[in-house]
Amino acid sequence: MSIAMRLGHRPRALLASLEPFARHQVNLLKIESRPIHGRPWEYQFFLDVASDRPGLLEQALSEVRAATELRALGRYAADKT
């Protein structure tokens, strides 16, 4: 799954947004950051995540949504080769 989330410029913002993924055993495959135009010191993060347990993934996403702006960009089937 690919997601985007926006974080404000405050201590522990990134840690707080990533912690639910770790707690719910969601694997972070990729993380990139880009500055948000016109909003100094605020960043948008693009993540690719994977989990073989959809319920845990949904719990993690729900917790992250409660703390920050999160947008799902797409879901992709795992490569079985």
XYZ file of C-alpha atoms in Angstrom:
81
model
C 0.000 0.000 0.000
C 1.202 3.511 -0.773
C 0.220 6.363 1.515
C 0.971 10.056 1.958
C 0.905 11.917 5.240
C 1.558 15.523 6.183
C 3.346 16.381 9.384
C 3.687 19.675 11.173
C 6.954 21.070 12.455
C 6.933 19.790 16.027
C 9.119 17.453 18.069
C 8.421 13.720 17.645
C 5.880 14.203 14.823
C 7.539 11.623 12.574
C 8.139 9.165 15.407
C 4.533 9.422 16.581
C 3.216 8.799 13.070
C 5.445 5.757 12.448
C 5.060 4.076 15.835
C 1.609 2.532 15.106
C 3.088 0.727 12.104
C 5.762 -0.863 14.281
C 3.305 -1.776 17.030
C 0.950 -3.467 14.536
C 3.767 -5.297 12.715
C 3.409 -3.363 9.446
C 6.576 -3.403 7.351
C 7.776 -0.027 6.040
C 9.227 -0.680 2.593
C 10.007 2.909 1.615
C 9.765 6.400 3.068
C 10.451 9.696 1.270
C 9.963 13.257 2.454
C 9.158 16.356 0.440
C 8.704 19.921 1.710
C 5.188 21.340 1.435
C 5.270 24.406 -0.809
C 4.286 27.581 1.016
C 4.405 25.938 4.464
C 7.919 26.363 5.876
C 9.250 23.444 7.911
C 6.279 21.213 7.100
C 6.749 18.025 5.136
C 4.739 15.433 3.281
C 5.937 11.874 3.620
C 5.306 9.154 1.060
C 5.388 5.604 2.393
C 5.081 2.129 0.947
C 3.932 -0.342 3.594
C 3.193 -4.072 3.578
C 1.390 -6.447 5.878
C 0.116 -9.988 5.472
C -2.508 -9.199 8.138
C -4.985 -6.640 6.743
C -6.680 -6.140 10.111
C -3.434 -4.984 11.712
C -2.733 -2.683 8.789
C -6.167 -1.082 9.162
C -5.630 -0.606 12.908
C -2.299 1.113 12.264
C -3.806 3.371 9.576
C -6.687 4.285 11.882
C -4.287 5.331 14.637
C -2.144 7.373 12.251
C -5.246 9.101 10.801
C -6.255 10.145 14.312
C -2.935 11.962 14.768
C -2.143 13.397 11.332
C -3.422 13.957 7.813
C -3.164 10.658 5.925
C -4.187 9.785 2.377
C -4.184 6.321 0.806
C -2.669 6.466 -2.661
C -3.191 2.842 -3.678
C -3.227 -0.807 -2.676
C -1.238 -3.379 -4.558
C -1.150 -7.155 -4.478
C 2.081 -8.677 -3.214
C 4.418 -10.213 -5.788
C 4.308 -13.975 -5.259
C 7.364 -14.825 -7.398
